């Protein structure tokens, strides 16, 4: 079994609502994609360190298409 983020892997989407205007926010991908100095093939190891979340969480950036507000959402990884 692998511990994976269901959102990164397209297994399902979660609904995140903007704190400001209450629109549905759009998944901009895991936060590690926004860091310059990492190697993609080390994604899992590095992710556990740089985003401050435990390795069983995947932190995604969600952005509101209306007001551009963004926030981090921790997604629980699941075993598949
Ligand atoms: Zn993810
Ligand atoms: Zn908004």
PDB file of C-alpha atoms and ligand atoms in Angstrom:
ATOM      1  CA  UNK A   1       0.000   0.000   0.000  1.00  0.00           C
ATOM      2  CA  UNK A   2       1.070   3.554  -0.659  1.00  0.00           C
ATOM      3  CA  UNK A   3       0.311   6.618   1.385  1.00  0.00           C
ATOM      4  CA  UNK A   4      -0.827   9.190  -1.137  1.00  0.00           C
ATOM      5  CA  UNK A   5      -2.686  12.448  -1.300  1.00  0.00           C
ATOM      6  CA  UNK A   6      -6.103  11.739  -2.845  1.00  0.00           C
ATOM      7  CA  UNK A   7      -6.363  15.246  -4.257  1.00  0.00           C
ATOM      8  CA  UNK A   8      -2.943  15.154  -5.984  1.00  0.00           C
ATOM      9  CA  UNK A   9      -3.850  11.775  -7.401  1.00  0.00           C
ATOM     10  CA  UNK A  10      -7.272  12.829  -8.659  1.00  0.00           C
ATOM     11  CA  UNK A  11      -9.157  10.404  -6.449  1.00  0.00           C
ATOM     12  CA  UNK A  12     -11.445  13.131  -5.235  1.00  0.00           C
ATOM     13  CA  UNK A  13     -11.720  16.868  -4.822  1.00  0.00           C
ATOM     14  CA  UNK A  14     -12.556  18.716  -1.693  1.00  0.00           C
ATOM     15  CA  UNK A  15     -14.690  21.798  -1.440  1.00  0.00           C
ATOM     16  CA  UNK A  16     -12.989  24.780   0.125  1.00  0.00           C
ATOM     17  CA  UNK A  17     -14.938  27.969   0.652  1.00  0.00           C
ATOM     18  CA  UNK A  18     -13.394  31.417   0.580  1.00  0.00           C
ATOM     19  CA  UNK A  19     -13.291  33.054   4.002  1.00  0.00           C
ATOM     20  CA  UNK A  20     -14.033  36.438   2.488  1.00  0.00           C
ATOM     21  CA  UNK A  21     -16.625  36.030  -0.251  1.00  0.00           C
ATOM     22  CA  UNK A  22     -17.722  32.423   0.302  1.00  0.00           C
ATOM     23  CA  UNK A  23     -17.087  31.313  -3.264  1.00  0.00           C
ATOM     24  CA  UNK A  24     -15.681  27.874  -3.959  1.00  0.00           C
ATOM     25  CA  UNK A  25     -11.910  28.042  -4.061  1.00  0.00           C
ATOM     26  CA  UNK A  26      -9.743  26.384  -6.718  1.00  0.00           C
ATOM     27  CA  UNK A  27      -6.980  23.892  -5.960  1.00  0.00           C
ATOM     28  CA  UNK A  28      -3.658  25.391  -7.043  1.00  0.00           C
ATOM     29  CA  UNK A  29      -1.733  22.260  -6.131  1.00  0.00           C
ATOM     30  CA  UNK A  30       0.454  21.194  -3.245  1.00  0.00           C
ATOM     31  CA  UNK A  31       2.448  23.921  -1.558  1.00  0.00           C
ATOM     32  CA  UNK A  32       5.774  22.286  -2.417  1.00  0.00           C
ATOM     33  CA  UNK A  33       5.161  23.258  -6.058  1.00  0.00           C
ATOM     34  CA  UNK A  34       5.649  26.869  -5.033  1.00  0.00           C
ATOM     35  CA  UNK A  35       9.084  26.395  -3.564  1.00  0.00           C
ATOM     36  CA  UNK A  36      12.019  27.008  -5.876  1.00  0.00           C
ATOM     37  CA  UNK A  37      14.759  25.020  -4.274  1.00  0.00           C
ATOM     38  CA  UNK A  38      13.654  21.472  -4.184  1.00  0.00           C
ATOM     39  CA  UNK A  39      14.095  18.505  -6.457  1.00  0.00           C
ATOM     40  CA  UNK A  40      10.841  16.990  -7.687  1.00  0.00           C
ATOM     41  CA  UNK A  41      12.015  13.437  -7.160  1.00  0.00           C
ATOM     42  CA  UNK A  42      12.516  14.161  -3.473  1.00  0.00           C
ATOM     43  CA  UNK A  43       9.006  15.521  -3.162  1.00  0.00           C
ATOM     44  CA  UNK A  44       7.784  13.305  -0.361  1.00  0.00           C
ATOM     45  CA  UNK A  45      10.850  13.654   1.860  1.00  0.00           C
ATOM     46  CA  UNK A  46      11.161  17.367   1.393  1.00  0.00           C
ATOM     47  CA  UNK A  47       7.468  18.022   1.703  1.00  0.00           C
ATOM     48  CA  UNK A  48       7.483  16.721   5.219  1.00  0.00           C
ATOM     49  CA  UNK A  49      10.095  19.309   6.149  1.00  0.00           C
ATOM     50  CA  UNK A  50       9.463  22.469   4.193  1.00  0.00           C
ATOM     51  CA  UNK A  51       5.740  22.847   4.582  1.00  0.00           C
ATOM     52  CA  UNK A  52       5.795  22.128   8.286  1.00  0.00           C
ATOM     53  CA  UNK A  53       3.154  19.450   8.004  1.00  0.00           C
ATOM     54  CA  UNK A  54       3.556  15.843   9.062  1.00  0.00           C
ATOM     55  CA  UNK A  55       4.210  13.402   6.234  1.00  0.00           C
ATOM     56  CA  UNK A  56       0.696  12.027   6.369  1.00  0.00           C
ATOM     57  CA  UNK A  57      -0.646  15.429   5.335  1.00  0.00           C
ATOM     58  CA  UNK A  58      -0.418  17.087   1.929  1.00  0.00           C
ATOM     59  CA  UNK A  59      -0.728  20.859   2.104  1.00  0.00           C
ATOM     60  CA  UNK A  60      -2.520  22.430  -0.847  1.00  0.00           C
ATOM     61  CA  UNK A  61      -2.935  26.033  -1.839  1.00  0.00           C
ATOM     62  CA  UNK A  62      -6.525  26.961  -2.577  1.00  0.00           C
ATOM     63  CA  UNK A  63      -7.261  30.266  -4.248  1.00  0.00           C
ATOM     64  CA  UNK A  64     -10.538  32.104  -4.625  1.00  0.00           C
ATOM     65  CA  UNK A  65     -11.269  32.930  -8.286  1.00  0.00           C
ATOM     66  CA  UNK A  66     -13.233  35.967  -7.206  1.00  0.00           C
ATOM     67  CA  UNK A  67     -11.085  37.879  -4.694  1.00  0.00           C
ATOM     68  CA  UNK A  68      -7.750  36.000  -5.126  1.00  0.00           C
ATOM     69  CA  UNK A  69      -7.594  35.219  -1.444  1.00  0.00           C
ATOM     70  CA  UNK A  70      -5.627  32.040  -0.858  1.00  0.00           C
ATOM     71  CA  UNK A  71      -5.114  29.668   2.000  1.00  0.00           C
ATOM     72  CA  UNK A  72      -3.407  26.430   2.847  1.00  0.00           C
ATOM     73  CA  UNK A  73      -5.488  23.348   3.407  1.00  0.00           C
ATOM     74  CA  UNK A  74      -4.065  20.187   4.912  1.00  0.00           C
ATOM     75  CA  UNK A  75      -5.271  17.060   3.151  1.00  0.00           C
ATOM     76  CA  UNK A  76      -5.019  13.701   4.853  1.00  0.00           C
ATOM     77  CA  UNK A  77      -3.085  11.183   2.803  1.00  0.00           C
ATOM     78  CA  UNK A  78      -4.757   7.817   2.432  1.00  0.00           C
ATOM     79  CA  UNK A  79      -3.564   4.305   1.825  1.00  0.00           C
ATOM     80  CA  UNK A  80      -4.362   2.868  -1.563  1.00  0.00           C
TER      81      UNK A  80
HETATM   82 ZN1  LIG B   1      -1.878  16.736  -2.460  1.00  0.00          ZN
HETATM   83 ZN1  LIG B   2     -12.997  35.201  -2.204  1.00  0.00          ZN
END
